[in-house]
Amino acid sequence: MPLQQHRLYFMAIVCLSVTVVGQPAQGMGDLNSAIVFPETAKLLGQTQPAKKAAQLSKTVRPAPLSRQVVEQINQLMLRGVEQHRQADYANALKTYSEVLQLDKDYTPAYLRRGSAKWAAGDHLGAVEDYSQVIEHDAKNGVAYRNRGAVYTVIGKSSEALRDYNQALEIDPKDAATFLKRGQLHSKLEQPEAAIQDYTQAIALQPDSELAFLNRAIAQTMLQKDDAALLDYGRAIQLDPKYAAAYHNRGMLHHRHNKFQKALDDLSQTIRLDPQSTTAYQSRGRIYLSLRQDQAALKDFSQVIALNPKSAAAYFGRGFVYSTLDNSLTNRQAAIADYTEALTLDPKYVNAYISRGAVGGLSAGSYRLFTGH
């Protein structure tokens, strides 16, 4: 195989498998579907990855390496990609570094190593590697997008926006960058700008359930709840197992006092994600508002079982005990839970108020006092 084709081989890997920082591209399947030449990608109908690989091939010049070194790089990259896929980031980092010892200008290794550092929590290291890619290849939109995502996480919003804008100058049809920039606008509480970006992402990638979910969240920030419900519904149509979409739609139903619809969505969330403490907590609050005390008690207890550090769950369960009846057992259980909530969060004002109220109020008067 010619040396130039060896380089294109791994440029194709990068294009197809590193579309989101630190994780493989959604929907790309296993590793074999990512390792293709640009020509093969065209035959498989993967025209966009093939186009990206072809663009990158124009900007990367092969180093004058021996065939033996090139083969060694190929094998190391295959090993690193597999380690990365299995979330073995420590060994993936070592493998990519070995590649760079053989060829310090090999941008795919910098890009992959940056993503591995990002996934391992080394944000500054990831920025350094993405910057190395950009230094070698100023037209690498993926590097700009990924570096922007890291900047977003570490709170460098202006740098993130600059990188996203640069990525879109390089590739104005990159749905992933519109999605990332939209998330940045949402974080900056700029929902109008976020919605514009999510809408662009959806136009370019109509099957992106994440874009619909994020646009729905931005719609709720503007109190456009009807539009948000439509977007949550579309996200669920695209992925019937999308637990986050069910949860958020359930909370929106709750806001509009559509309690049964809210319970249905939250129960579906729990079926899909039995470890979701937020779903149990949210459903417990709805059961409490409907005076279904035993169901609420069960849900708050489940949150505590999954996360013993949840002050909100102890407070919720204490509140249920406070309203069951005026027995000494229930009052003691309520006080114990409020006390635990305060141990976990000493600034939990409502827990102080509620614990102080339990001792002198009957169950009926407590409901009147609290409004529940």
Coordinates of C-alpha atoms in Angstrom, one line a residue:
M1 CA 0.0 0.0 0.0
P2 CA 1.5 3.4 -0.9
L3 CA 2.5 5.6 2.0
Q4 CA -0.1 8.3 1.1
Q5 CA -2.9 5.7 1.2
H6 CA -1.7 4.7 4.7
R7 CA -2.1 8.2 5.9
L8 CA -5.6 8.5 4.2
Y9 CA -6.5 5.3 5.9
F10 CA -6.2 6.7 9.4
M11 CA -7.5 10.2 8.4
A12 CA -10.7 8.3 7.4
I13 CA -10.7 6.6 10.9
V14 CA -10.5 10.0 12.5
C15 CA -13.2 11.5 10.4
L16 CA -15.6 8.7 11.0
S17 CA -14.9 7.8 14.6
V18 CA -14.2 11.2 16.3
T19 CA -17.2 13.4 15.6
V20 CA -18.0 14.0 19.2
V21 CA -15.3 14.8 21.8
G22 CA -14.2 11.7 23.6
Q23 CA -16.6 9.2 22.2
P24 CA -17.2 7.4 18.9
A25 CA -19.6 8.8 16.3
Q26 CA -23.2 7.8 17.1
G27 CA -24.7 5.4 14.6
M28 CA -21.3 4.5 13.0
G29 CA -21.4 0.9 14.3
D30 CA -18.3 -1.1 15.2
L31 CA -14.7 -0.3 14.5
N32 CA -14.8 -2.0 11.1
S33 CA -17.4 0.4 9.8
A34 CA -15.0 3.3 10.6
I35 CA -11.8 1.9 9.0
V36 CA -12.4 2.7 5.4
F37 CA -10.6 4.5 2.6
P38 CA -12.3 7.6 1.1
E39 CA -13.0 5.5 -2.0
T40 CA -14.6 2.7 0.0
A41 CA -16.6 5.2 1.9
K42 CA -18.2 6.4 -1.3
L43 CA -19.1 2.9 -2.2
L44 CA -20.7 2.5 1.2
G45 CA -22.7 5.6 0.7
Q46 CA -20.8 7.5 3.4
T47 CA -20.3 10.5 1.2
Q48 CA -19.8 13.1 4.0
P49 CA -17.0 11.2 5.8
A50 CA -15.4 10.5 2.4
K51 CA -15.5 14.2 1.5
K52 CA -13.9 15.1 4.9
A53 CA -11.2 12.5 4.4
A54 CA -10.5 13.9 0.9
Q55 CA -10.3 17.4 2.3
L56 CA -7.9 16.4 5.0
S57 CA -5.7 14.6 2.6
K58 CA -4.9 17.8 0.8
T59 CA -3.6 19.4 3.9
V60 CA -1.5 16.6 5.4
R61 CA 1.8 15.8 3.7
P62 CA 3.2 12.3 4.4
A63 CA 6.5 12.3 6.3
P64 CA 9.4 10.5 4.7
L65 CA 9.0 7.4 6.7
S66 CA 10.0 3.8 5.9
R67 CA 7.4 1.3 5.1
Q68 CA 8.3 -0.6 8.3
V69 CA 7.6 2.6 10.4
V70 CA 4.3 3.2 8.6
E71 CA 3.2 -0.3 9.3
Q72 CA 4.1 0.1 12.9
I73 CA 2.1 3.4 13.1
N74 CA -0.9 1.6 11.5
Q75 CA -0.8 -1.2 14.0
L76 CA -0.5 1.2 16.9
M77 CA -3.3 3.3 15.7
L78 CA -5.6 0.3 15.4
R79 CA -4.6 -0.7 19.0
G80 CA -5.2 2.8 20.3
V81 CA -8.6 3.1 18.6
E82 CA -9.7 -0.2 20.1
Q83 CA -8.4 0.8 23.6
H84 CA -10.2 4.1 23.2
R85 CA -13.4 2.4 22.2
Q86 CA -13.3 0.2 25.3
A87 CA -12.7 3.3 27.5
D88 CA -9.2 2.1 28.4
Y89 CA -8.0 5.7 28.2
A90 CA -4.7 5.2 30.1
N91 CA -3.4 2.7 27.6
A92 CA -4.9 4.5 24.7
L93 CA -2.9 7.6 25.7
K94 CA 0.3 5.5 25.8
T95 CA -0.4 4.0 22.4
Y96 CA -1.1 7.4 20.7
S97 CA 2.0 8.8 22.4
E98 CA 4.0 5.9 20.9
V99 CA 2.7 6.9 17.5
L100 CA 3.8 10.5 18.0
Q101 CA 7.3 9.3 19.0
L102 CA 7.5 7.7 15.6
D103 CA 6.0 10.7 13.7
K104 CA 5.7 13.9 15.7
D105 CA 3.6 15.5 12.9
Y106 CA 0.9 12.8 12.7
T107 CA -2.3 14.8 13.3
P108 CA -4.7 11.8 13.7
A109 CA -2.7 10.7 16.7
Y110 CA -3.0 14.2 18.3
L111 CA -6.7 14.3 17.5
R112 CA -7.3 10.9 19.0
R113 CA -5.1 11.5 22.0
G114 CA -6.9 14.8 22.7
S115 CA -10.2 13.0 22.7
A116 CA -8.8 10.4 25.1
K117 CA -7.5 13.1 27.4
W118 CA -10.9 14.8 27.3
A119 CA -12.6 11.6 28.2
A120 CA -10.1 10.9 31.0
G121 CA -10.8 14.4 32.5
D122 CA -7.5 16.0 31.4
H123 CA -9.1 19.1 29.8
L124 CA -5.9 21.2 29.5
G125 CA -4.1 18.3 28.0
A126 CA -6.9 17.9 25.5
V127 CA -6.7 21.6 24.5
E128 CA -3.0 21.2 23.9
D129 CA -3.4 18.2 21.6
Y130 CA -6.3 19.8 19.7
S131 CA -4.1 22.9 19.3
Q132 CA -1.3 20.7 17.9
V133 CA -3.7 19.4 15.3
I134 CA -4.7 23.0 14.3
E135 CA -1.0 24.0 14.2
H136 CA -0.3 21.3 11.7
D137 CA -3.7 21.6 9.9
A138 CA -5.4 24.9 10.1
K139 CA -8.4 23.6 8.2
N140 CA -9.3 20.8 10.6
G141 CA -12.8 21.7 11.7
V142 CA -13.1 18.7 14.0
A143 CA -10.1 19.9 16.1
Y144 CA -11.7 23.4 16.4
R145 CA -15.1 21.9 17.3
N146 CA -13.6 19.5 19.9
R147 CA -11.4 22.2 21.4
G148 CA -14.4 24.5 21.6
A149 CA -16.3 21.7 23.5
V150 CA -13.4 21.5 26.1
Y151 CA -13.4 25.3 26.4
T152 CA -17.1 25.2 27.1
V153 CA -16.6 22.7 29.9
I154 CA -13.8 24.7 31.6
G155 CA -15.8 27.9 31.4
K156 CA -13.8 29.7 28.6
S157 CA -17.0 30.7 26.7
S158 CA -15.5 33.3 24.4
E159 CA -12.7 30.9 23.3
A160 CA -15.3 28.2 22.7
L161 CA -17.5 30.5 20.6
R162 CA -14.5 31.5 18.6
D163 CA -13.6 27.9 17.9
Y164 CA -17.1 26.9 16.9
N165 CA -17.3 29.8 14.6
Q166 CA -14.0 28.8 13.0
A167 CA -15.2 25.2 12.6
L168 CA -18.3 26.4 10.8
E169 CA -16.2 28.6 8.5
I170 CA -14.3 25.5 7.5
D171 CA -17.4 23.4 7.2
P172 CA -20.7 25.3 7.2
K173 CA -22.7 22.0 7.0
D174 CA -21.3 20.4 10.1
A175 CA -24.4 19.6 12.2
A176 CA -22.3 18.5 15.2
T177 CA -20.8 22.0 15.5
F178 CA -24.1 23.7 15.3
L179 CA -25.3 21.4 18.0
K180 CA -22.3 22.2 20.2
R181 CA -22.6 25.9 19.6
G182 CA -26.2 25.7 20.5
Q183 CA -25.3 24.0 23.8
L184 CA -22.9 26.9 24.5
H185 CA -25.7 29.5 23.8
S186 CA -28.0 27.6 26.2
K187 CA -25.3 27.5 28.9
L188 CA -25.0 31.3 28.4
E189 CA -28.8 31.7 28.7
Q190 CA -29.2 32.8 25.1
P191 CA -32.1 30.5 24.1
E192 CA -32.9 32.4 20.9
A193 CA -29.4 31.9 19.5
A194 CA -29.5 28.3 20.8
I195 CA -32.7 27.5 19.0
Q196 CA -31.3 28.9 15.8
D197 CA -28.3 26.6 16.0
Y198 CA -30.4 23.6 16.9
T199 CA -32.7 24.3 14.0
Q200 CA -29.6 24.4 11.7
A201 CA -28.4 21.1 13.1
I202 CA -31.8 19.5 12.6
A203 CA -31.9 20.8 9.0
L204 CA -28.5 19.2 8.3
Q205 CA -29.2 16.0 10.4
P206 CA -33.0 15.5 10.7
D207 CA -32.6 12.3 12.6
S208 CA -30.6 13.9 15.5
E209 CA -32.7 13.2 18.6
L210 CA -30.2 15.1 20.7
A211 CA -30.8 18.3 18.6
F212 CA -34.6 18.0 19.2
L213 CA -34.1 17.4 22.9
N214 CA -31.8 20.4 23.3
R215 CA -34.1 22.6 21.2
A216 CA -37.0 21.6 23.4
I217 CA -35.0 22.6 26.5
A218 CA -34.3 26.0 24.9
Q219 CA -38.0 26.4 24.0
T220 CA -38.9 25.9 27.7
M221 CA -36.5 28.7 28.6
L222 CA -38.6 31.0 26.5
Q223 CA -41.9 29.4 27.9
K224 CA -42.7 28.0 24.4
D225 CA -44.0 24.9 26.0
D226 CA -46.2 23.7 23.1
A227 CA -43.2 23.8 20.8
A228 CA -41.1 22.1 23.4
L229 CA -43.6 19.2 23.7
L230 CA -43.5 18.7 19.9
D231 CA -39.7 18.5 20.0
Y232 CA -39.7 16.1 22.9
G233 CA -42.2 14.0 21.0
R234 CA -40.0 14.0 17.9
A235 CA -37.0 13.0 19.9
I236 CA -38.9 10.1 21.3
Q237 CA -40.1 9.1 17.8
L238 CA -36.5 9.0 16.7
D239 CA -35.4 7.0 19.7
P240 CA -38.2 5.3 21.7
K241 CA -35.7 4.5 24.4
Y242 CA -34.6 8.1 25.0
A243 CA -35.0 8.3 28.7
A244 CA -34.0 12.0 29.0
A245 CA -36.7 13.0 26.6
Y246 CA -39.4 11.1 28.5
H247 CA -38.2 12.7 31.8
N248 CA -38.2 16.2 30.5
R249 CA -41.6 15.8 28.8
G250 CA -43.0 14.4 32.0
M251 CA -41.8 17.4 34.0
L252 CA -43.4 19.7 31.4
H253 CA -46.7 17.9 31.7
H254 CA -46.3 18.3 35.5
R255 CA -45.9 22.1 35.0
H256 CA -49.3 22.1 33.3
N257 CA -50.9 19.9 35.9
K258 CA -51.3 17.0 33.5
F259 CA -50.4 14.6 36.3
Q260 CA -51.2 11.3 34.6
K261 CA -49.2 12.1 31.5
A262 CA -46.4 13.2 33.8
L263 CA -46.5 10.0 35.7
D264 CA -46.6 7.9 32.5
D265 CA -43.5 9.6 31.1
L266 CA -41.6 9.4 34.4
S267 CA -42.5 5.8 34.8
Q268 CA -41.3 5.1 31.3
T269 CA -38.0 6.9 32.2
I270 CA -37.5 4.6 35.1
R271 CA -38.3 1.5 33.0
L272 CA -35.6 2.6 30.6
D273 CA -33.1 3.8 33.2
P274 CA -33.8 2.1 36.6
Q275 CA -30.8 4.0 38.1
S276 CA -32.3 7.5 37.4
T277 CA -32.6 9.2 40.7
T278 CA -34.0 12.3 39.1
A279 CA -36.9 10.4 37.7
Y280 CA -37.7 8.8 41.1
Q281 CA -37.4 12.1 42.8
S282 CA -39.6 13.9 40.3
R283 CA -42.2 11.1 40.3
G284 CA -42.2 11.1 44.1
R285 CA -43.0 14.8 44.2
I286 CA -45.9 14.3 41.8
Y287 CA -47.2 11.4 44.0
L288 CA -46.9 13.7 47.0
S289 CA -48.9 16.5 45.3
L290 CA -51.6 13.9 44.4
R291 CA -51.6 12.7 48.1
Q292 CA -50.5 9.3 47.0
D293 CA -48.2 9.1 50.1
Q294 CA -47.2 5.5 50.0
A295 CA -46.1 5.7 46.4
A296 CA -44.2 8.9 47.2
L297 CA -42.5 7.3 50.2
K298 CA -41.4 4.4 48.0
D299 CA -39.9 6.7 45.4
F300 CA -38.0 8.9 47.8
S301 CA -36.7 5.8 49.6
Q302 CA -35.5 4.4 46.2
V303 CA -33.6 7.7 45.6
I304 CA -31.9 7.3 49.0
A305 CA -31.0 3.6 48.2
L306 CA -29.4 4.7 44.9
N307 CA -27.8 7.9 46.3
P308 CA -27.5 8.1 50.1
K309 CA -26.1 11.6 49.7
S310 CA -29.4 13.1 48.4
A311 CA -30.5 15.7 50.8
A312 CA -33.6 16.4 48.7
A313 CA -34.7 12.8 48.9
Y314 CA -34.4 12.8 52.7
F315 CA -36.3 16.0 52.8
G316 CA -39.0 14.6 50.5
R317 CA -39.4 11.4 52.6
G318 CA -39.4 13.4 55.8
F319 CA -42.2 15.5 54.4
V320 CA -44.2 12.3 53.6
Y321 CA -43.7 11.0 57.1
S322 CA -44.8 14.4 58.5
T323 CA -48.1 14.2 56.6
L324 CA -49.1 10.6 57.1
D325 CA -50.6 10.9 60.6
N326 CA -49.6 12.4 63.9
S327 CA -48.2 9.2 65.4
L328 CA -45.0 9.4 67.4
T329 CA -43.4 6.9 65.0
N330 CA -44.0 9.0 61.9
R331 CA -42.9 12.2 63.7
Q332 CA -39.7 10.6 64.8
A333 CA -39.1 9.3 61.3
A334 CA -39.7 12.7 59.8
I335 CA -37.3 14.4 62.3
A336 CA -34.7 11.8 61.5
D337 CA -35.0 12.4 57.8
Y338 CA -34.9 16.2 58.1
T339 CA -31.9 15.9 60.3
E340 CA -30.1 13.7 57.8
A341 CA -31.0 16.3 55.0
L342 CA -29.4 19.0 57.1
T343 CA -26.3 16.9 57.8
L344 CA -25.9 16.6 54.1
D345 CA -26.8 20.2 53.4
P346 CA -26.5 22.5 56.4
K347 CA -28.0 25.4 54.3
Y348 CA -31.3 23.5 53.5
V349 CA -33.6 26.2 54.9
N350 CA -36.9 24.3 54.3
A351 CA -35.5 21.3 56.3
Y352 CA -35.0 23.6 59.3
I353 CA -38.5 25.0 59.0
S354 CA -40.1 21.6 58.5
R355 CA -38.2 19.9 61.3
G356 CA -39.2 22.7 63.7
A357 CA -42.8 22.4 62.7
V358 CA -43.2 18.7 63.0
G359 CA -43.1 18.6 66.8
G360 CA -46.1 20.8 67.5
L361 CA -48.4 20.2 64.6
S362 CA -51.0 17.5 63.9
A363 CA -51.0 15.9 60.4
G364 CA -54.0 17.9 59.3
S365 CA -52.7 21.2 60.6
Y366 CA -49.3 20.4 59.1
R367 CA -50.9 20.1 55.6
L368 CA -52.6 23.4 56.2
F369 CA -49.4 25.0 57.3
T370 CA -47.3 23.7 54.4
G371 CA -50.0 23.9 51.7
H372 CA -49.5 20.2 50.9

